[in-house]
Amino acid sequence: MSSKRERGLIELYNDDPERADALVFGRRADKGADGVGRRGFLKGAGLATMGAAVGASIPFAQNMPSGLFPAAMAQTPAAGAAAGPKVLKMDGKADLILLQEKPLNAETPDHLLDDAVTPVEKFFIRNNGLVPEMPADINTWKLTVDGEVDKPLSLTLGELLNRFTLKTYRMQVECGGNGRSFFAPETRGNQWGNGAIGCAEWTGVPLRDVLQAAGLKSSAVYTGHYGADPHLSGDPNRPTISRGVPIAKAMEEHTLIAVRMNGKPIPVMHGAPLRVVCPGWPGSTSQKWLTRIWIRDKEHDGPGMGGASYRVTKVPMVPGGKTPDSNMKVLESMPVRALLTNIANGTELPAGTREIAVRGHAWAGEKTVRAVHVSVDYGVSWNKMTVQNPHNKYAWQRWQGKVAVPSEGYYEIWTRATDSDGKMQPHVAGNWNPQGYGGNPFQRVAVLVKA
Ligand SMILES: Nc1nc2c(c(=O)[nH]1)N[C@H]1C(S)=C(S)[C@@H](COP(=O)(O)O)O[C@H]1N2
Ligand SMILES: [Mo]
């Protein structure tokens, strides 16, 4: 029995997503991995029903593109919602969205990314294998540098710290699969929203200082990174993931062998005691639990370097189709993205609200962010925000501003960044590729201005 009481759409979705789908779409929407309907088509009658379900008007309904799936029903529910995605329950971690238990994968809800420096508790987790055991004496941890070098190195953690000078930079680490859930047709892998990103303060030895000490041969082309994390199969001889970067990227001053995260030893979950931080590139190049850097005379070919792994197309392919291996290339710089971080999806704003203060972060892989625009009328008009310079290269940038709303009702705040080359976030994830990398459609946050 439905009560006489008017129920909000968001509340309805949290309580009974199937009924809400049926009400709005007149049928069941397809189910995402989390069991919450995500892809449906809102048609004329549905739009009217949705307005009724919201219990308020949709002031810019006439601008809503047909087929638009309302952001209020997207993966990230309002904070504290009864239903919806699973929440990670782990000591020392905030309520991250749990995508997979084994291996452990959890992303940060957009609205928890408001800190200039992401605290460890809010930093996303992306594991391909198991978390390694730490030795009783962490100082016995060894790092080997071998391959195309004149003097192979084998250094304990203590030796590394004694021999080299530490540098600290604020730098984002973003999973190559961030935004994967926005691809249609769906691609395989964890269905990340926008939250496989964090910007921490990393302290470490520049990788180039270590490579210079080892002496790169003229045949050195690429790095190959290895970590101590056991493979899911339990086979001790099988590396979990081993990616690398061209020597030029490895020699950049910001590419670190990090020992501290936000001023403290790196937590086990984030790669203690040593990890690579290769900023601006897919997070998979930032090897955790680092034990070896193998200098290669060709592009590295460890697990995660071939096929559809961390690779995108050279020439666009038919979404959902097939493409030859020769059309695939390694994904390098991550694309531009902005997030509104001060208002959670599904927030109800007090009656009488006519102006909304908005702020968040924006970043663009190896590039910087030139502009951030916000729309509350489904993209008909865009308001320019102010964007601060990065704290240092590879640190995300703070943006902020205000947007006006003419009346009560349901709005979507759309946030879109433009990088230093003039590239803008698209409306929908483009450049479809089999494993869904580099999806960066602009972010949408639903709000309700109460009557
Ligand atoms: N050894 C090892 N390093 C790894 C991984 C892994 O599974 N094993 N995952 C990579 C991927 S895909 C990402 S996105 C980042 C995630 O870093 P985080 O868990 O500290 O957020 O670590 C990278 N480094
Ligand atoms: Mo990743």
Short mmCIF file of C-alpha atoms and ligand atoms in Angstrom, two decimals:
data_model
loop_
_atom_site.label_atom_id
_atom_site.label_comp_id
_atom_site.label_asym_id
_atom_site.label_seq_id
_atom_site.Cartn_x
_atom_site.Cartn_y
_atom_site.Cartn_z
CA MET A 1 0.00 0.00 0.00
CA SER A 2 1.45 3.34 -0.95
CA SER A 3 0.86 6.01 1.59
CA LYS A 4 -0.92 9.26 0.83
CA ARG A 5 2.21 11.08 1.81
CA GLU A 6 4.09 12.61 -1.13
CA ARG A 7 7.33 10.78 -1.65
CA GLY A 8 10.40 12.23 -3.28
CA LEU A 9 11.83 10.49 -6.30
CA ILE A 10 15.17 10.03 -4.62
CA GLU A 11 13.56 8.52 -1.54
CA LEU A 12 11.44 6.29 -3.73
CA TYR A 13 14.52 5.11 -5.61
CA ASN A 14 16.34 4.38 -2.39
CA ASP A 15 13.44 2.39 -0.94
CA ASP A 16 12.26 0.51 -3.96
CA PRO A 17 14.26 1.07 -7.14
CA GLU A 18 12.24 -1.44 -9.17
CA ARG A 19 8.93 0.19 -8.36
CA ALA A 20 10.38 3.61 -9.01
CA ASP A 21 11.69 2.46 -12.40
CA ALA A 22 8.33 1.01 -13.28
CA LEU A 23 6.63 4.24 -12.23
CA VAL A 24 8.93 6.51 -14.18
CA PHE A 25 9.72 4.41 -17.21
CA GLY A 26 6.65 2.22 -17.36
CA ARG A 27 8.97 -0.78 -17.37
CA ARG A 28 11.98 -2.11 -15.57
CA ALA A 29 15.23 -0.41 -16.44
CA ASP A 30 18.31 -2.56 -17.12
CA LYS A 31 20.16 -3.40 -13.99
CA GLY A 32 23.72 -2.34 -13.37
CA ALA A 33 26.22 -4.50 -11.48
CA ASP A 34 24.93 -3.02 -8.23
CA GLY A 35 21.37 -4.05 -9.01
CA VAL A 36 20.19 -0.50 -9.37
CA GLY A 37 18.59 0.40 -12.67
CA ARG A 38 20.86 2.74 -14.59
CA ARG A 39 19.95 2.74 -18.22
CA GLY A 40 16.46 3.58 -19.27
CA PHE A 41 14.68 5.97 -21.50
CA LEU A 42 12.59 8.73 -20.23
CA LYS A 43 9.85 9.49 -22.69
CA GLY A 44 7.06 12.03 -22.75
CA ALA A 45 4.72 10.29 -20.32
CA GLY A 46 7.65 9.26 -18.14
CA LEU A 47 8.73 12.84 -17.84
CA ALA A 48 5.32 13.83 -16.49
CA THR A 49 5.36 10.88 -14.10
CA MET A 50 8.82 11.81 -12.99
CA GLY A 51 7.70 15.33 -12.21
CA ALA A 52 4.86 13.89 -10.15
CA ALA A 53 7.22 11.48 -8.38
CA VAL A 54 9.63 14.28 -7.59
CA GLY A 55 6.72 15.97 -5.90
CA ALA A 56 7.91 19.16 -7.51
CA SER A 57 8.34 20.65 -10.91
CA ILE A 58 11.30 20.22 -13.22
CA PRO A 59 11.79 23.88 -14.10
CA PHE A 60 13.95 23.20 -17.17
CA ALA A 61 12.07 20.09 -18.29
CA GLN A 62 11.67 21.55 -21.78
CA ASN A 63 15.46 21.40 -22.17
CA MET A 64 15.84 17.79 -21.06
CA PRO A 65 17.23 15.74 -23.93
CA SER A 66 14.93 12.83 -24.71
CA GLY A 67 16.44 9.58 -23.56
CA LEU A 68 18.23 11.31 -20.70
CA PHE A 69 18.48 9.15 -17.64
CA PRO A 70 17.91 11.40 -14.61
CA ALA A 71 21.02 11.85 -12.49
CA ALA A 72 18.92 11.32 -9.36
CA MET A 73 18.77 7.65 -10.26
CA ALA A 74 22.46 7.21 -11.01
CA GLN A 75 24.78 4.90 -9.11
CA THR A 76 25.74 7.20 -6.26
CA PRO A 77 22.84 7.53 -3.87
CA ALA A 78 22.28 10.30 -1.38
CA ALA A 79 24.49 9.94 1.66
CA GLY A 80 23.01 7.56 4.21
CA ALA A 81 20.60 5.97 1.76
CA ALA A 82 19.11 2.63 2.77
CA ALA A 83 19.49 0.97 -0.61
CA GLY A 84 21.93 1.40 -3.44
CA PRO A 85 25.61 0.59 -3.86
CA LYS A 86 27.47 -1.41 -1.23
CA VAL A 87 29.55 0.54 1.23
CA LEU A 88 33.09 -0.42 2.21
CA LYS A 89 33.39 -1.12 5.92
CA MET A 90 37.07 -0.92 6.80
CA ASP A 91 39.03 0.57 9.69
CA GLY A 92 40.70 3.78 8.63
CA LYS A 93 38.47 4.19 5.59
CA ALA A 94 35.49 6.47 4.99
CA ASP A 95 32.28 5.10 3.44
CA LEU A 96 33.71 4.33 0.03
CA ILE A 97 31.59 2.60 -2.61
CA LEU A 98 32.54 -1.08 -2.69
CA LEU A 99 32.79 -2.34 -6.26
CA GLN A 100 34.50 -5.68 -5.66
CA GLU A 101 35.60 -7.58 -2.58
CA LYS A 102 38.27 -9.87 -4.05
CA PRO A 103 40.32 -8.24 -5.34
CA LEU A 104 39.34 -5.23 -3.27
CA ASN A 105 38.12 -2.27 -5.29
CA ALA A 106 36.37 0.75 -3.84
CA GLU A 107 35.79 4.23 -5.16
CA THR A 108 35.25 7.55 -3.44
CA PRO A 109 31.82 9.16 -3.72
CA ASP A 110 32.27 12.45 -5.60
CA HIS A 111 31.21 14.55 -2.60
CA LEU A 112 34.01 13.08 -0.44
CA LEU A 113 36.64 14.51 -2.80
CA ASP A 114 36.31 18.06 -1.47
CA ASP A 115 39.64 18.22 0.43
CA ALA A 116 42.55 19.92 -1.38
CA VAL A 117 44.68 16.96 -0.30
CA THR A 118 42.75 13.70 -0.24
CA PRO A 119 43.10 12.10 3.20
CA VAL A 120 44.09 8.42 3.23
CA GLU A 121 40.65 7.50 4.58
CA LYS A 122 38.97 8.92 1.48
CA PHE A 123 41.49 7.62 -1.07
CA PHE A 124 40.10 5.02 -3.51
CA ILE A 125 41.46 1.46 -3.54
CA ARG A 126 42.26 -0.43 -6.69
CA ASN A 127 43.82 -3.88 -6.37
CA ASN A 128 44.30 -6.45 -9.11
CA GLY A 129 45.52 -9.17 -6.74
CA LEU A 130 45.91 -9.76 -3.04
CA VAL A 131 47.46 -7.43 -0.48
CA PRO A 132 50.99 -8.68 0.35
CA GLU A 133 52.20 -9.50 3.86
CA MET A 134 54.61 -6.97 5.27
CA PRO A 135 57.97 -8.23 6.61
CA ALA A 136 58.47 -8.01 10.38
CA ASP A 137 61.26 -5.50 9.79
CA ILE A 138 60.15 -3.18 7.00
CA ASN A 139 63.74 -1.94 6.55
CA THR A 140 64.64 -5.28 4.98
CA TRP A 141 62.34 -4.48 2.01
CA LYS A 142 64.41 -4.65 -1.17
CA LEU A 143 64.20 -2.82 -4.46
CA THR A 144 66.08 -4.13 -7.49
CA VAL A 145 66.87 -2.09 -10.59
CA ASP A 146 68.14 -4.22 -13.47
CA GLY A 147 67.94 -4.77 -17.21
CA GLU A 148 69.38 -2.14 -19.56
CA VAL A 149 71.57 -0.47 -16.93
CA ASP A 150 75.34 -0.31 -16.38
CA LYS A 151 75.21 -0.96 -12.63
CA PRO A 152 72.23 -3.02 -11.47
CA LEU A 153 71.11 -1.92 -8.01
CA SER A 154 69.76 -3.86 -5.07
CA LEU A 155 68.83 -1.49 -2.29
CA THR A 156 67.11 -1.96 1.02
CA LEU A 157 64.54 0.63 2.03
CA GLY A 158 67.09 2.10 4.44
CA GLU A 159 69.80 2.31 1.77
CA LEU A 160 67.41 4.00 -0.64
CA LEU A 161 66.52 6.64 1.95
CA ASN A 162 70.19 7.22 2.91
CA ARG A 163 71.45 7.53 -0.58
CA PHE A 164 68.85 9.76 -2.25
CA THR A 165 67.14 13.06 -1.53
CA LEU A 166 63.40 13.10 -0.95
CA LYS A 167 60.99 15.39 -2.79
CA THR A 168 57.34 16.14 -1.98
CA TYR A 169 54.63 16.93 -4.52
CA ARG A 170 50.85 17.02 -4.42
CA MET A 171 49.78 14.72 -7.25
CA GLN A 172 46.66 12.96 -8.43
CA VAL A 173 46.52 9.22 -9.00
CA GLU A 174 43.58 8.25 -11.20
CA CYS A 175 42.63 4.80 -12.37
CA GLY A 176 42.61 4.36 -16.16
CA GLY A 177 39.14 2.89 -15.74
CA ASN A 178 37.72 5.93 -13.95
CA GLY A 179 34.39 6.72 -15.65
CA ARG A 180 34.02 3.21 -17.08
CA SER A 181 30.38 2.94 -15.99
CA PHE A 182 29.42 5.67 -18.44
CA PHE A 183 30.25 3.61 -21.53
CA ALA A 184 27.44 2.16 -23.61
CA PRO A 185 27.45 -0.66 -24.39
CA GLU A 186 28.84 -1.63 -21.00
CA THR A 187 32.48 -2.69 -20.93
CA ARG A 188 34.00 -5.35 -18.70
CA GLY A 189 35.71 -4.49 -15.44
CA ASN A 190 34.80 -2.58 -12.32
CA GLN A 191 32.05 -0.09 -13.08
CA TRP A 192 33.81 2.99 -11.73
CA GLY A 193 31.85 6.23 -11.57
CA ASN A 194 34.01 9.34 -11.20
CA GLY A 195 35.67 8.44 -7.90
CA ALA A 196 38.73 6.36 -8.84
CA ILE A 197 40.82 9.46 -8.19
CA GLY A 198 42.66 11.03 -5.30
CA CYS A 199 45.20 13.80 -4.93
CA ALA A 200 47.65 13.13 -2.11
CA GLU A 201 50.94 14.62 -1.00
CA TRP A 202 53.55 12.10 -2.06
CA THR A 203 57.11 12.12 -0.72
CA GLY A 204 59.75 10.02 -2.38
CA VAL A 205 62.91 9.64 -4.36
CA PRO A 206 62.64 10.84 -7.96
CA LEU A 207 62.80 7.70 -10.08
CA ARG A 208 65.25 9.47 -12.38
CA ASP A 209 67.82 9.82 -9.57
CA VAL A 210 67.74 6.06 -9.05
CA LEU A 211 67.91 5.37 -12.80
CA GLN A 212 70.85 7.78 -13.13
CA ALA A 213 72.64 5.96 -10.29
CA ALA A 214 72.09 2.68 -12.14
CA GLY A 215 73.27 4.25 -15.39
CA LEU A 216 70.83 3.85 -18.26
CA LYS A 217 72.27 2.16 -21.33
CA SER A 218 71.51 3.70 -24.71
CA SER A 219 69.31 0.64 -25.33
CA ALA A 220 66.93 1.63 -22.48
CA VAL A 221 63.43 2.26 -23.85
CA TYR A 222 60.82 1.48 -21.19
CA THR A 223 60.45 0.63 -17.51
CA GLY A 224 58.78 -2.54 -16.17
CA HIS A 225 57.44 -2.32 -12.61
CA TYR A 226 56.93 -5.28 -10.28
CA GLY A 227 55.23 -5.44 -6.89
CA ALA A 228 54.97 -7.97 -4.06
CA ASP A 229 51.22 -8.53 -4.25
CA PRO A 230 50.30 -12.20 -4.77
CA HIS A 231 48.30 -13.16 -7.85
CA LEU A 232 44.65 -14.04 -7.18
CA SER A 233 45.36 -17.59 -8.36
CA GLY A 234 47.85 -18.02 -5.52
CA ASP A 235 50.59 -18.90 -8.02
CA PRO A 236 53.72 -17.30 -6.50
CA ASN A 237 55.49 -17.09 -9.87
CA ARG A 238 52.73 -15.13 -11.57
CA PRO A 239 52.94 -11.35 -11.31
CA THR A 240 49.59 -9.73 -10.58
CA ILE A 241 50.12 -6.69 -12.77
CA SER A 242 53.32 -5.27 -14.20
CA ARG A 243 53.16 -2.11 -16.20
CA GLY A 244 55.74 0.48 -17.13
CA VAL A 245 56.33 3.78 -18.89
CA PRO A 246 58.63 5.11 -21.61
CA ILE A 247 62.01 6.29 -20.26
CA ALA A 248 61.09 9.94 -20.90
CA LYS A 249 58.11 9.66 -18.53
CA ALA A 250 60.21 7.79 -15.96
CA MET A 251 62.80 10.61 -16.09
CA GLU A 252 60.31 13.40 -15.38
CA GLU A 253 61.07 15.12 -12.09
CA HIS A 254 57.60 14.35 -10.69
CA THR A 255 57.77 10.58 -11.21
CA LEU A 256 58.59 9.27 -7.75
CA ILE A 257 59.41 6.12 -5.87
CA ALA A 258 57.21 7.25 -2.99
CA VAL A 259 57.73 6.34 0.65
CA ARG A 260 55.25 8.70 2.30
CA MET A 261 51.62 9.59 1.60
CA ASN A 262 50.37 12.80 3.25
CA GLY A 263 53.47 12.96 5.45
CA LYS A 264 53.25 9.45 6.87
CA PRO A 265 54.62 6.08 5.73
CA ILE A 266 52.42 4.80 2.90
CA PRO A 267 49.60 2.64 4.36
CA VAL A 268 49.71 -1.04 3.41
CA MET A 269 46.58 -0.73 1.26
CA HIS A 270 48.21 1.99 -0.85
CA GLY A 271 51.50 0.21 -1.53
CA ALA A 272 53.73 0.23 1.58
CA PRO A 273 56.59 0.70 1.90
CA LEU A 274 57.44 1.80 -1.67
CA ARG A 275 55.29 2.66 -4.64
CA VAL A 276 55.75 4.37 -7.94
CA VAL A 277 53.75 7.56 -8.43
CA CYS A 278 53.58 8.26 -12.13
CA PRO A 279 51.26 11.26 -12.17
CA GLY A 280 48.86 12.09 -14.99
CA TRP A 281 49.01 8.57 -16.40
CA PRO A 282 46.67 5.68 -15.61
CA GLY A 283 47.05 4.64 -11.96
CA SER A 284 48.20 1.20 -13.07
CA THR A 285 51.61 2.71 -13.91
CA SER A 286 51.94 3.65 -10.21
CA GLN A 287 53.03 0.21 -9.01
CA LYS A 288 52.31 -0.47 -5.35
CA TRP A 289 54.49 -2.64 -3.06
CA LEU A 290 57.37 -2.01 -5.48
CA THR A 291 60.16 -4.63 -5.54
CA ARG A 292 61.72 -4.31 -8.98
CA ILE A 293 62.22 -1.92 -11.85
CA TRP A 294 63.30 -3.78 -14.95
CA ILE A 295 64.67 -1.50 -17.64
CA ARG A 296 63.58 -2.83 -21.00
CA ASP A 297 64.93 -2.40 -24.54
CA LYS A 298 61.36 -2.36 -25.90
CA GLU A 299 57.85 -1.52 -24.70
CA HIS A 300 57.28 -3.55 -21.53
CA ASP A 301 55.13 -6.65 -21.96
CA GLY A 302 54.11 -7.59 -18.41
CA PRO A 303 50.51 -8.41 -17.45
CA GLY A 304 48.42 -5.32 -18.15
CA MET A 305 50.45 -4.14 -21.16
CA GLY A 306 48.79 -6.00 -24.06
CA GLY A 307 45.48 -6.71 -25.72
CA ALA A 308 42.67 -4.50 -24.46
CA SER A 309 44.37 -3.83 -21.09
CA TYR A 310 44.99 -0.13 -20.49
CA ARG A 311 44.87 0.33 -24.24
CA VAL A 312 42.62 2.50 -26.37
CA THR A 313 41.99 2.64 -30.09
CA LYS A 314 44.06 4.62 -32.61
CA VAL A 315 41.10 4.90 -34.98
CA PRO A 316 37.62 4.83 -33.37
CA MET A 317 35.91 1.44 -33.41
CA VAL A 318 32.25 0.46 -33.52
CA PRO A 319 31.06 0.43 -29.90
CA GLY A 320 30.61 -3.16 -28.81
CA GLY A 321 32.40 -4.44 -31.92
CA LYS A 322 35.85 -5.85 -32.56
CA THR A 323 39.05 -4.19 -33.68
CA PRO A 324 42.44 -5.63 -34.65
CA ASP A 325 45.26 -5.51 -32.09
CA SER A 326 47.19 -3.23 -34.46
CA ASN A 327 44.53 -0.56 -33.83
CA MET A 328 45.28 -0.49 -30.08
CA LYS A 329 47.74 1.81 -28.32
CA VAL A 330 48.75 2.29 -24.69
CA LEU A 331 46.66 4.91 -22.87
CA GLU A 332 49.06 7.61 -21.70
CA SER A 333 47.80 10.93 -20.30
CA MET A 334 44.40 10.74 -18.59
CA PRO A 335 41.67 12.98 -20.02
CA VAL A 336 40.20 16.15 -18.49
CA ARG A 337 37.58 15.86 -15.74
CA ALA A 338 35.89 18.13 -13.19
CA LEU A 339 33.89 17.17 -10.15
CA LEU A 340 31.47 19.17 -8.06
CA THR A 341 32.43 18.07 -4.55
CA ASN A 342 30.48 20.22 -2.09
CA ILE A 343 27.00 18.85 -2.88
CA ALA A 344 26.18 15.13 -2.90
CA ASN A 345 23.99 13.68 -5.63
CA GLY A 346 20.43 13.68 -4.35
CA THR A 347 20.80 16.58 -1.92
CA GLU A 348 17.65 18.45 -0.90
CA LEU A 349 18.22 22.17 -0.61
CA PRO A 350 16.09 24.34 1.68
CA ALA A 351 12.96 26.05 0.37
CA GLY A 352 13.72 29.50 -0.96
CA THR A 353 17.19 28.59 -2.30
CA ARG A 354 17.78 30.71 -5.39
CA GLU A 355 21.55 30.61 -5.59
CA ILE A 356 23.81 27.63 -5.08
CA ALA A 357 27.50 27.95 -4.17
CA VAL A 358 29.42 25.27 -6.02
CA ARG A 359 33.02 24.15 -5.87
CA GLY A 360 35.16 21.16 -6.63
CA HIS A 361 38.31 19.95 -8.34
CA ALA A 362 39.37 19.57 -11.94
CA TRP A 363 42.40 17.90 -13.51
CA ALA A 364 43.59 16.78 -16.91
CA GLY A 365 46.29 14.12 -16.75
CA GLU A 366 49.50 15.74 -17.95
CA LYS A 367 47.69 18.91 -18.97
CA THR A 368 46.21 21.66 -16.84
CA VAL A 369 42.61 22.84 -16.67
CA ARG A 370 41.80 26.06 -18.50
CA ALA A 371 38.12 26.42 -17.62
CA VAL A 372 35.24 24.90 -15.70
CA HIS A 373 31.62 25.60 -16.58
CA VAL A 374 28.45 24.70 -14.71
CA SER A 375 24.91 24.40 -16.07
CA VAL A 376 21.62 23.92 -14.21
CA ASP A 377 19.39 23.97 -17.32
CA TYR A 378 20.51 20.80 -19.12
CA GLY A 379 23.34 22.50 -20.95
CA VAL A 380 21.44 25.37 -22.55
CA SER A 381 23.50 27.94 -20.67
CA TRP A 382 26.85 27.48 -18.94
CA ASN A 383 28.29 29.60 -16.11
CA LYS A 384 32.03 30.14 -16.02
CA MET A 385 33.65 29.25 -12.71
CA THR A 386 36.95 30.54 -11.33
CA VAL A 387 39.76 28.00 -11.54
CA GLN A 388 42.88 28.19 -9.37
CA ASN A 389 46.34 27.27 -10.55
CA PRO A 390 47.59 23.87 -9.40
CA HIS A 391 49.64 23.73 -6.18
CA ASN A 392 52.33 22.14 -8.33
CA LYS A 393 52.29 20.34 -11.66
CA TYR A 394 50.00 17.26 -11.46
CA ALA A 395 47.96 18.56 -8.53
CA TRP A 396 44.27 18.90 -9.24
CA GLN A 397 42.87 22.43 -9.37
CA ARG A 398 40.22 23.99 -7.15
CA TRP A 399 37.31 25.62 -8.97
CA GLN A 400 34.37 27.50 -7.51
CA GLY A 401 31.47 29.83 -8.25
CA LYS A 402 27.73 30.31 -7.96
CA VAL A 403 24.72 29.30 -10.00
CA ALA A 404 21.21 30.75 -9.87
CA VAL A 405 18.06 28.61 -9.78
CA PRO A 406 14.82 30.38 -10.69
CA SER A 407 12.41 28.41 -8.51
CA GLU A 408 11.81 25.29 -6.47
CA GLY A 409 12.09 21.95 -8.22
CA TYR A 410 14.38 19.26 -9.56
CA TYR A 411 17.68 20.37 -11.08
CA GLU A 412 20.78 18.69 -12.35
CA ILE A 413 24.06 20.50 -11.83
CA TRP A 414 26.25 19.68 -14.80
CA THR A 415 29.98 20.39 -14.42
CA ARG A 416 32.32 20.39 -17.38
CA ALA A 417 36.03 21.16 -17.65
CA THR A 418 38.22 22.22 -20.57
CA ASP A 419 41.92 21.36 -20.65
CA SER A 420 44.87 23.53 -21.67
CA ASP A 421 44.60 22.21 -25.25
CA GLY A 422 40.96 23.32 -25.43
CA LYS A 423 39.58 19.78 -25.14
CA MET A 424 36.27 19.65 -23.30
CA GLN A 425 34.48 16.88 -21.48
CA PRO A 426 31.81 15.36 -23.73
CA HIS A 427 28.16 14.77 -22.85
CA VAL A 428 28.57 11.00 -23.13
CA ALA A 429 31.64 8.76 -22.91
CA GLY A 430 33.29 8.70 -26.31
CA ASN A 431 36.08 6.69 -27.95
CA TRP A 432 34.51 3.41 -26.89
CA ASN A 433 37.14 0.72 -26.31
CA PRO A 434 36.73 -2.89 -25.13
CA GLN A 435 37.75 -2.29 -21.52
CA GLY A 436 36.33 1.17 -21.09
CA TYR A 437 39.28 3.48 -20.50
CA GLY A 438 39.29 7.24 -20.59
CA GLY A 439 35.53 7.76 -20.24
CA ASN A 440 35.09 11.37 -19.13
CA PRO A 441 31.57 12.63 -19.76
CA PHE A 442 30.77 15.67 -17.64
CA GLN A 443 29.48 15.01 -14.14
CA ARG A 444 25.82 15.35 -13.21
CA VAL A 445 24.55 15.96 -9.70
CA ALA A 446 20.82 15.99 -8.95
CA VAL A 447 19.45 18.43 -6.38
CA LEU A 448 15.97 19.22 -5.22
CA VAL A 449 15.07 22.74 -4.15
CA LYS A 450 12.24 22.13 -1.72
CA ALA A 451 8.90 23.83 -2.03
N1 LIG B 1 51.37 -3.94 -7.17
C1 LIG B 1 50.26 -3.36 -7.62
N2 LIG B 1 50.28 -2.07 -7.92
C2 LIG B 1 49.17 -1.45 -8.38
C3 LIG B 1 47.97 -2.16 -8.56
C4 LIG B 1 47.95 -3.53 -8.22
O1 LIG B 1 46.95 -4.22 -8.34
N3 LIG B 1 49.12 -4.09 -7.77
N4 LIG B 1 46.85 -1.50 -9.07
C5 LIG B 1 47.15 -0.33 -9.88
C6 LIG B 1 46.00 0.43 -10.29
S1 LIG B 1 45.12 -0.21 -11.58
C7 LIG B 1 45.69 1.64 -9.73
S2 LIG B 1 44.44 2.58 -10.34
C8 LIG B 1 46.43 2.16 -8.57
C9 LIG B 1 45.50 2.41 -7.40
O2 LIG B 1 46.19 2.91 -6.30
P1 LIG B 1 45.49 2.98 -4.88
O3 LIG B 1 44.91 1.63 -4.55
O4 LIG B 1 46.53 3.43 -3.91
O5 LIG B 1 44.38 3.99 -5.00
O6 LIG B 1 47.46 1.27 -8.13
C10 LIG B 1 48.14 0.61 -9.18
N5 LIG B 1 49.24 -0.11 -8.65
MO MO B 2 43.65 1.42 -12.28
#
